[in-house]
Short mmCIF file of C-alpha atoms and ligand atoms in Angstrom, two decimals:
data_model
loop_
_atom_site.label_atom_id
_atom_site.label_comp_id
_atom_site.label_asym_id
_atom_site.label_seq_id
_atom_site.Cartn_x
_atom_site.Cartn_y
_atom_site.Cartn_z
CA UNK A 21 4.20 8.35 -26.24
CA UNK A 22 3.58 5.45 -23.84
CA UNK A 23 0.94 7.26 -21.75
CA UNK A 24 -1.02 8.13 -24.91
CA UNK A 25 -0.85 4.56 -26.15
CA UNK A 26 -1.96 3.20 -22.77
CA UNK A 27 -4.86 5.66 -22.60
CA UNK A 28 -6.13 4.77 -26.07
CA UNK A 29 -5.69 1.05 -25.32
CA UNK A 30 -7.84 1.38 -22.19
CA UNK A 31 -10.42 3.45 -24.08
CA UNK A 32 -10.62 0.81 -26.82
CA UNK A 33 -11.18 -1.91 -24.24
CA UNK A 34 -13.96 0.15 -22.70
CA UNK A 35 -15.61 0.94 -26.03
CA UNK A 36 -15.30 -2.73 -27.01
CA UNK A 37 -17.13 -3.85 -23.86
CA UNK A 38 -19.90 -1.27 -24.32
CA UNK A 39 -20.25 -2.22 -28.00
CA UNK A 40 -20.58 -5.93 -27.18
CA UNK A 41 -23.34 -5.18 -24.70
CA UNK A 42 -25.19 -2.92 -27.14
CA UNK A 43 -25.10 -5.68 -29.77
CA UNK A 44 -27.02 -7.93 -27.38
CA UNK A 45 -29.72 -5.27 -27.25
CA UNK A 46 -29.45 -4.50 -23.54
CA UNK A 47 -26.77 -4.08 -20.92
CA UNK A 48 -26.99 -6.67 -18.16
CA UNK A 49 -25.65 -5.44 -14.86
CA UNK A 50 -22.75 -7.53 -13.70
CA UNK A 51 -21.62 -7.71 -10.09
CA UNK A 52 -18.22 -8.86 -8.95
CA UNK A 53 -18.06 -11.31 -6.07
CA UNK A 54 -15.08 -12.88 -4.33
CA UNK A 55 -15.66 -16.55 -3.55
CA UNK A 56 -13.33 -17.95 -0.86
CA UNK A 57 -12.74 -21.68 -0.51
CA UNK A 58 -12.51 -23.59 2.76
CA UNK A 59 -9.05 -24.41 4.01
CA UNK A 60 -7.61 -27.53 2.41
CA UNK A 61 -9.57 -27.12 -0.82
CA UNK A 62 -7.19 -26.44 -3.70
CA UNK A 63 -7.77 -23.55 -6.08
CA UNK A 64 -8.33 -25.99 -8.97
CA UNK A 65 -11.00 -27.96 -7.06
CA UNK A 66 -12.63 -24.70 -5.98
CA UNK A 67 -12.81 -23.49 -9.59
CA UNK A 68 -14.49 -26.76 -10.57
CA UNK A 69 -17.10 -26.25 -7.84
CA UNK A 70 -17.87 -22.71 -9.05
CA UNK A 71 -18.21 -23.92 -12.65
CA UNK A 72 -20.75 -26.61 -11.67
CA UNK A 73 -23.02 -23.75 -10.56
CA UNK A 74 -22.63 -22.08 -13.98
CA UNK A 75 -20.92 -19.01 -12.51
CA UNK A 76 -18.25 -17.21 -14.58
CA UNK A 77 -14.76 -16.94 -13.09
CA UNK A 78 -12.98 -13.69 -13.97
CA UNK A 79 -9.69 -14.71 -12.42
CA UNK A 80 -8.28 -16.61 -9.47
CA UNK A 81 -6.85 -14.89 -6.38
CA UNK A 82 -4.30 -17.49 -5.21
CA UNK A 83 -3.07 -15.44 -2.24
CA UNK A 84 -6.58 -15.56 -0.74
CA UNK A 85 -7.44 -19.09 -1.98
CA UNK A 86 -10.39 -17.45 -3.71
CA UNK A 87 -11.77 -16.51 -7.13
CA UNK A 88 -13.19 -13.28 -8.50
CA UNK A 89 -16.50 -14.09 -10.21
CA UNK A 90 -18.91 -12.24 -12.49
CA UNK A 91 -22.53 -12.62 -11.51
CA UNK A 92 -25.49 -11.18 -13.45
CA UNK A 93 -27.82 -9.17 -11.26
CA UNK A 94 -30.72 -11.32 -10.04
CA UNK A 95 -28.93 -14.61 -10.78
CA UNK A 96 -29.86 -16.98 -7.93
CA UNK A 97 -27.00 -19.43 -8.60
CA UNK A 98 -24.68 -17.41 -6.33
CA UNK A 99 -27.06 -18.13 -3.41
CA UNK A 100 -26.90 -21.87 -4.17
CA UNK A 101 -23.11 -21.68 -4.36
CA UNK A 102 -23.02 -20.02 -0.92
CA UNK A 103 -24.69 -23.16 0.53
CA UNK A 104 -22.02 -25.47 -0.92
CA UNK A 105 -19.93 -27.05 1.90
CA UNK A 106 -16.64 -26.28 0.11
CA UNK A 107 -17.28 -22.51 0.18
CA UNK A 108 -16.05 -20.48 3.15
CA UNK A 109 -17.37 -17.04 2.16
CA UNK A 110 -18.78 -14.96 -0.69
CA UNK A 111 -18.31 -11.20 -0.49
CA UNK A 112 -18.46 -8.08 -2.70
CA UNK A 113 -15.23 -6.93 -4.37
CA UNK A 114 -15.24 -3.74 -2.25
CA UNK A 115 -13.83 -0.44 -3.43
CA UNK A 116 -11.33 1.54 -1.36
CA UNK A 117 -9.35 4.72 -1.93
CA UNK A 118 -6.03 6.40 -1.30
CA UNK A 119 -5.92 8.38 1.97
CA UNK A 120 -5.14 11.93 0.91
CA UNK A 121 -7.21 15.05 1.75
CA UNK A 122 -7.65 16.50 -1.78
CA UNK A 123 -8.41 20.11 -0.89
CA UNK A 124 -5.16 20.40 1.11
CA UNK A 125 -3.01 19.65 -1.95
CA UNK A 126 -0.89 22.65 -2.97
CA UNK A 127 1.62 23.45 -5.67
CA UNK A 128 5.22 23.83 -4.57
CA UNK A 129 8.07 25.21 -6.63
CA UNK A 130 11.37 23.45 -6.23
CA UNK A 131 14.84 24.47 -7.27
CA UNK A 132 17.59 23.53 -4.80
CA UNK A 133 17.09 20.36 -2.78
CA UNK A 134 15.17 20.71 0.47
CA UNK A 135 15.01 18.11 3.26
CA UNK A 136 11.21 18.00 3.92
CA UNK A 137 10.19 18.76 7.52
CA UNK A 138 8.81 15.24 8.01
CA UNK A 139 12.08 13.60 6.98
CA UNK A 140 13.90 15.81 9.50
CA UNK A 141 11.29 15.31 12.24
CA UNK A 142 11.78 11.55 12.34
CA UNK A 143 15.58 11.94 12.58
CA UNK A 144 16.41 10.33 9.23
CA UNK A 145 19.34 12.63 8.26
CA UNK A 146 21.20 11.56 11.45
CA UNK A 147 21.59 7.99 10.17
CA UNK A 148 22.39 8.72 6.50
CA UNK A 149 26.12 8.57 7.15
CA UNK A 150 25.69 4.86 8.07
CA UNK A 151 22.46 3.71 6.43
CA UNK A 152 20.51 4.85 3.40
CA UNK A 153 18.64 1.64 2.65
CA UNK A 154 20.93 0.10 0.01
CA UNK A 155 19.67 -3.24 -1.25
CA UNK A 156 16.32 -3.16 0.59
CA UNK A 157 13.35 -3.83 -1.71
CA UNK A 158 10.28 -1.69 -1.01
CA UNK A 159 6.88 -2.34 -2.61
CA UNK A 160 4.38 0.52 -3.09
CA UNK A 161 0.76 -0.47 -3.79
CA UNK A 162 -0.67 2.78 -5.14
CA UNK A 163 -1.61 4.74 -8.29
CA UNK A 164 1.72 3.95 -9.99
CA UNK A 165 4.83 6.13 -10.16
CA UNK A 166 6.31 8.71 -12.51
CA UNK A 167 9.10 6.47 -13.83
CA UNK A 168 10.78 9.40 -15.59
CA UNK A 169 10.83 11.75 -12.58
CA UNK A 170 14.42 13.07 -12.28
CA UNK A 171 14.17 12.87 -8.47
CA UNK A 172 12.95 9.22 -8.44
CA UNK A 173 13.94 7.28 -11.54
CA UNK A 174 17.30 5.88 -10.37
CA UNK A 175 15.58 4.15 -7.43
CA UNK A 176 12.68 2.63 -9.39
CA UNK A 177 13.75 -0.94 -10.19
CA UNK A 178 10.58 -2.40 -11.67
CA UNK A 179 6.94 -1.34 -12.01
CA UNK A 180 3.81 -3.47 -12.01
CA UNK A 181 0.15 -2.93 -12.94
CA UNK A 182 -2.82 -5.05 -11.89
CA UNK A 183 -5.78 -2.99 -13.16
CA UNK A 184 -7.80 -4.55 -15.99
CA UNK A 185 -6.20 -2.25 -18.58
CA UNK A 186 -2.71 -3.02 -17.20
CA UNK A 187 -1.93 0.71 -17.07
CA UNK A 188 1.24 1.41 -15.05
CA UNK A 189 1.38 5.18 -15.53
CA UNK A 190 0.75 7.36 -12.48
CA UNK A 191 -2.21 9.34 -13.87
CA UNK A 192 -3.19 10.48 -10.36
CA UNK A 193 0.02 11.76 -8.71
CA UNK A 194 -0.53 10.13 -5.29
CA UNK A 195 1.79 7.18 -5.92
CA UNK A 196 4.64 9.43 -7.07
CA UNK A 197 4.21 11.54 -3.91
CA UNK A 198 4.37 8.47 -1.65
CA UNK A 199 7.44 7.19 -3.55
CA UNK A 200 9.25 10.51 -3.01
CA UNK A 201 8.74 10.44 0.76
CA UNK A 202 10.23 6.96 0.85
CA UNK A 203 13.11 7.44 -1.57
CA UNK A 204 13.43 10.71 -3.50
CA UNK A 205 17.06 10.90 -4.61
CA UNK A 206 19.72 12.75 -2.64
CA UNK A 207 20.97 15.10 -5.37
CA UNK A 208 20.80 18.88 -5.80
CA UNK A 209 17.13 19.13 -6.85
CA UNK A 210 13.69 18.91 -5.27
CA UNK A 211 13.35 16.82 -2.13
CA UNK A 212 15.06 13.84 -0.50
CA UNK A 213 13.31 10.77 0.92
CA UNK A 214 13.70 9.05 4.30
CA UNK A 215 15.65 6.15 2.74
CA UNK A 216 17.19 7.63 -0.42
CA UNK A 217 18.94 4.44 -1.64
CA UNK A 218 16.26 1.75 -1.38
CA UNK A 219 15.03 -0.16 -4.43
CA UNK A 220 11.43 0.79 -5.28
CA UNK A 221 8.87 -1.67 -6.68
CA UNK A 222 5.69 0.39 -7.32
CA UNK A 223 2.58 -1.47 -8.51
CA UNK A 224 -0.47 0.34 -9.86
CA UNK A 225 -3.64 -0.98 -8.19
CA UNK A 226 -5.52 2.35 -7.89
CA UNK A 227 -6.90 4.29 -10.86
CA UNK A 228 -6.79 7.91 -11.95
CA UNK A 229 -9.38 8.85 -9.32
CA UNK A 230 -7.42 7.05 -6.57
CA UNK A 231 -9.87 4.14 -6.32
CA UNK A 232 -9.18 0.42 -6.40
CA UNK A 233 -10.84 -2.85 -5.41
CA UNK A 234 -9.96 -5.61 -2.96
CA UNK A 235 -9.13 -7.94 -5.88
CA UNK A 236 -6.62 -5.35 -7.23
CA UNK A 237 -4.90 -5.08 -3.84
CA UNK A 238 -4.67 -8.88 -3.51
CA UNK A 239 -3.09 -9.12 -6.98
CA UNK A 240 -0.68 -6.30 -6.08
CA UNK A 241 0.36 -8.09 -2.88
CA UNK A 242 0.98 -11.18 -5.01
CA UNK A 243 3.20 -9.12 -7.33
CA UNK A 244 5.15 -7.78 -4.34
CA UNK A 245 5.75 -11.34 -3.06
CA UNK A 246 6.89 -12.40 -6.54
CA UNK A 247 9.38 -9.49 -6.59
CA UNK A 248 10.65 -10.51 -3.13
CA UNK A 249 10.01 -7.10 -1.57
CA UNK A 250 10.76 -6.81 2.16
CA UNK A 251 8.45 -3.92 3.07
CA UNK A 252 5.14 -2.84 1.49
CA UNK A 253 3.54 0.60 1.76
CA UNK A 254 -0.26 0.73 1.62
CA UNK A 255 -1.46 4.36 1.67
CA UNK A 256 -5.10 3.43 1.15
CA UNK A 257 -8.09 2.25 3.15
CA UNK A 258 -11.30 0.25 2.98
CA UNK A 259 -14.09 1.00 5.45
CA UNK A 260 -15.31 -2.61 5.67
CA UNK A 261 -13.47 -5.85 6.40
CA UNK A 262 -12.81 -8.28 3.57
CA UNK A 263 -12.09 -11.91 4.45
CA UNK A 264 -10.16 -12.26 1.18
CA UNK A 265 -7.92 -9.28 1.97
CA UNK A 266 -7.38 -10.59 5.49
CA UNK A 267 -6.20 -13.93 4.09
CA UNK A 268 -3.84 -12.22 1.62
CA UNK A 269 -2.38 -10.00 4.36
CA UNK A 270 -1.80 -12.99 6.64
CA UNK A 271 -0.06 -14.83 3.79
CA UNK A 272 2.22 -11.86 2.96
CA UNK A 273 3.10 -11.56 6.66
CA UNK A 274 3.83 -15.28 6.84
CA UNK A 275 6.23 -14.73 3.94
CA UNK A 276 8.20 -12.29 6.12
CA UNK A 277 7.04 -9.01 4.54
CA UNK A 278 6.76 -5.91 6.75
CA UNK A 279 3.32 -4.40 6.05
CA UNK A 280 2.66 -0.70 6.68
CA UNK A 281 -0.64 1.15 6.08
CA UNK A 282 -2.36 4.50 6.50
CA UNK A 283 -4.73 4.52 9.51
CA UNK A 284 -7.29 6.50 7.47
CA UNK A 285 -8.57 10.08 7.20
CA UNK A 286 -11.87 9.73 9.06
CA UNK A 287 -10.82 11.61 12.22
CA UNK A 288 -12.39 10.25 15.44
CA UNK A 289 -11.27 7.73 18.02
CA UNK A 290 -12.37 4.39 16.65
CA UNK A 291 -12.04 4.75 12.91
CA UNK A 292 -8.93 2.86 11.75
CA UNK A 293 -9.50 1.47 8.26
CA UNK A 294 -8.48 -1.82 6.62
CA UNK A 295 -5.80 -3.07 6.04
CA UNK A 296 -4.26 -0.90 8.83
CA UNK A 297 -6.71 -2.47 11.28
CA UNK A 298 -5.26 -5.99 10.93
CA UNK A 299 -2.76 -6.99 13.64
CA UNK A 300 -0.19 -8.01 11.00
CA UNK A 301 -0.09 -4.44 9.64
CA UNK A 302 1.69 -1.42 11.18
CA UNK A 303 -1.08 1.24 11.39
CA UNK A 304 0.19 4.80 10.95
CA UNK A 305 -1.62 7.95 12.17
CA UNK A 306 -0.64 11.46 10.97
CA UNK A 307 0.95 14.32 12.93
CA UNK A 308 1.67 17.94 11.99
CA UNK A 309 4.87 19.97 12.42
CA UNK A 310 3.76 21.05 15.94
CA UNK A 311 3.66 17.37 17.06
CA UNK A 312 -0.13 17.37 17.30
CA UNK A 313 -2.40 14.81 15.69
CA UNK A 314 -3.58 16.02 12.28
CA UNK A 315 -7.34 16.80 12.47
CA UNK A 316 -8.18 14.27 9.76
CA UNK A 317 -6.18 11.37 11.21
CA UNK A 318 -8.17 8.26 12.15
CA UNK A 319 -7.67 6.98 15.68
CA UNK A 320 -8.25 3.73 17.53
CA UNK A 321 -6.62 0.99 19.60
CA UNK A 322 -5.05 -0.39 16.40
CA UNK A 323 -2.84 2.70 15.83
CA UNK A 324 0.78 1.54 16.23
CA UNK A 325 2.74 4.77 15.62
CA UNK A 326 2.28 8.36 14.41
CA UNK A 327 4.37 10.07 11.68
CA UNK A 328 4.35 13.39 9.77
CA UNK A 329 1.34 13.63 7.43
CA UNK A 330 0.30 17.30 7.16
CA UNK A 331 1.66 19.63 4.43
CA UNK A 332 4.29 17.16 3.19
CA UNK A 333 6.25 18.31 0.11
CA UNK A 334 7.25 15.49 -2.25
CA UNK A 335 7.54 14.41 -5.87
CA UNK A 336 4.41 14.35 -8.08
CA UNK A 337 3.41 13.07 -11.52
CA UNK A 338 4.78 14.68 -14.71
CA UNK A 339 8.09 15.53 -13.04
CA UNK A 340 6.42 17.90 -10.56
CA UNK A 341 6.30 18.51 -6.81
CA UNK A 342 3.28 19.07 -4.52
CA UNK A 343 2.53 19.50 -0.86
CA UNK A 344 -0.07 16.93 0.22
CA UNK A 345 -1.80 15.95 3.48
CA UNK A 346 -3.24 12.66 4.74
CA UNK A 347 -2.34 9.50 6.60
CA UNK A 348 -1.28 8.47 3.05
CA UNK A 349 1.70 10.79 3.58
CA UNK A 350 2.45 9.50 7.12
CA UNK A 351 2.63 5.82 6.12
CA UNK A 352 5.62 6.14 3.71
CA UNK A 353 7.73 7.82 6.44
CA UNK A 354 7.25 4.63 8.47
CA UNK A 355 7.73 2.28 5.50
CA UNK A 356 11.10 3.93 4.82
CA UNK A 357 12.01 3.81 8.53
CA UNK A 358 11.36 0.04 8.44
CA UNK A 359 13.55 -0.23 5.32
CA UNK A 360 16.40 1.55 7.16
CA UNK A 361 15.99 -0.84 10.12
CA UNK A 362 16.16 -3.81 7.70
CA UNK A 363 19.22 -2.33 5.99
CA UNK A 364 20.96 -2.33 9.36
CA UNK A 365 19.93 -5.83 10.43
CA UNK A 366 17.67 -8.45 8.88
CA UNK A 367 14.77 -9.38 11.16
CA UNK A 368 11.18 -10.63 11.17
CA UNK A 369 8.22 -8.26 10.67
CA UNK A 370 7.32 -8.71 14.35
CA UNK A 371 10.85 -7.69 15.40
CA UNK A 372 10.83 -4.66 13.06
CA UNK A 373 7.59 -3.49 14.66
CA UNK A 374 9.09 -4.03 18.12
CA UNK A 375 12.16 -1.89 17.28
CA UNK A 376 9.94 0.79 15.67
CA UNK A 377 7.52 1.08 18.61
CA UNK A 378 10.18 0.75 21.35
CA UNK A 379 12.16 3.66 19.84
CA UNK A 380 9.15 5.92 19.12
CA UNK A 381 8.87 9.16 21.10
CA UNK A 382 5.84 9.76 23.35
CA UNK A 383 4.53 13.17 22.22
CA UNK A 384 1.83 13.24 24.89
CA UNK A 385 -1.20 12.46 22.72
CA UNK A 386 -3.87 9.91 23.67
CA UNK A 387 -2.77 6.33 22.89
CA UNK A 388 -5.46 5.83 20.25
CA UNK A 389 -4.06 8.85 18.36
CA UNK A 390 -0.29 8.26 18.65
CA UNK A 391 0.06 4.54 19.40
CA UNK A 392 3.59 4.07 20.81
CA UNK A 393 4.47 7.61 19.66
CA UNK A 394 6.29 9.53 16.91
CA UNK A 395 8.61 7.35 14.84
CA UNK A 396 12.31 8.15 15.26
CA UNK A 397 14.85 6.61 12.91
CA UNK A 398 18.02 7.54 14.81
CA UNK A 399 16.68 6.07 18.06
CA UNK A 400 15.63 2.92 16.17
CA UNK A 401 19.14 2.57 14.72
CA UNK A 402 20.65 3.04 18.19
CA UNK A 403 18.33 0.32 19.59
CA UNK A 404 19.69 -2.14 17.05
CA UNK A 405 23.27 -1.14 17.85
CA UNK A 406 22.68 -1.74 21.57
CA UNK A 407 21.00 -5.08 20.92
CA UNK A 408 24.04 -6.16 18.87
CA UNK A 409 26.39 -5.03 21.65
CA UNK A 410 24.47 -7.18 24.13
CA UNK A 411 24.74 -10.19 21.85
CA UNK A 412 28.49 -9.60 21.46
CA UNK A 413 28.90 -9.24 25.22
CA UNK A 414 27.08 -12.55 25.77
CA UNK A 415 29.35 -14.25 23.27
CA UNK A 416 32.41 -13.00 25.18
CA1 CA B 529 16.44 15.26 -4.61
#
């Protein structure tokens, strides 16, 4: 019943907006701009400045010390605002999308539980006797999650939604797939995730078509911080830089959150997308079962590691299962690996990245395709064990 209600609620909102515009006789085109304030200027003062220029504020974006504004097309006041000494930048609220290759999505039938090849490839089952991720909080900024999926629901602790219509239902399927790779339940059905006991905090920031804006991602990061998540998966990409997103990422990193993102599906050697391109984010390329780089995987000097991302079976919306391909599928393997590392020993995001890259296996691909190499959970766990031994020896 809830999905139906949400759908009609969103439709009503939409019809209401169209109706209001028709009543005015014409539909003015509105553009959304993110206005970032200079350092030291409080959000409240910044809002006052915007209002003196007669520009409408849609909402504030505290994580980026910025505001999302509505500007009518042709309105020159935004140009005057840009000259104001308190304003650092004004940029478009860019649109990005989830990093899956749609035509490679296939149906899979599931009866007995299978350990997906990617989960096996990164050595996760070897550590399950010791660590399964208990108590680690993992955020997923995506298209939502199927909260009733029998292979996910016990691990989903709380869901959020930051789209205008506040929809939290996974009407796309991508978010449920990503969630399954991280933490599908270890039972007798379907699949099992890399870290089958972590606590999942999925937040819907991408719509039915898999698209979302910078402002949605910033709000979703804010929600993740509020929920005290320790790792965030970002299986999406933007082709252009956003100063607002960069600020929000830096702030999340400063608050000790491990940030993991899909490198992108553009192929090539210098094509890593944002947010993966930022130094605070672990950029994940995609490999196939033969340890080659997937043909679609973006490359570049920013790639940190490579992980399975071709023909990955996992959970899907409406209680289903699908095989999907993309760096979207590689990123959650790494997110879950980070969660297992954190379950073993609490450490800073920089230290997690160090353990992850130091324990990765060189599979002989160019550096801009594989980064440090293929992620390996059992080697990462062993690294931590050795580090602890050294500390104990020093203490003796
Ligand atoms: Ca299962």
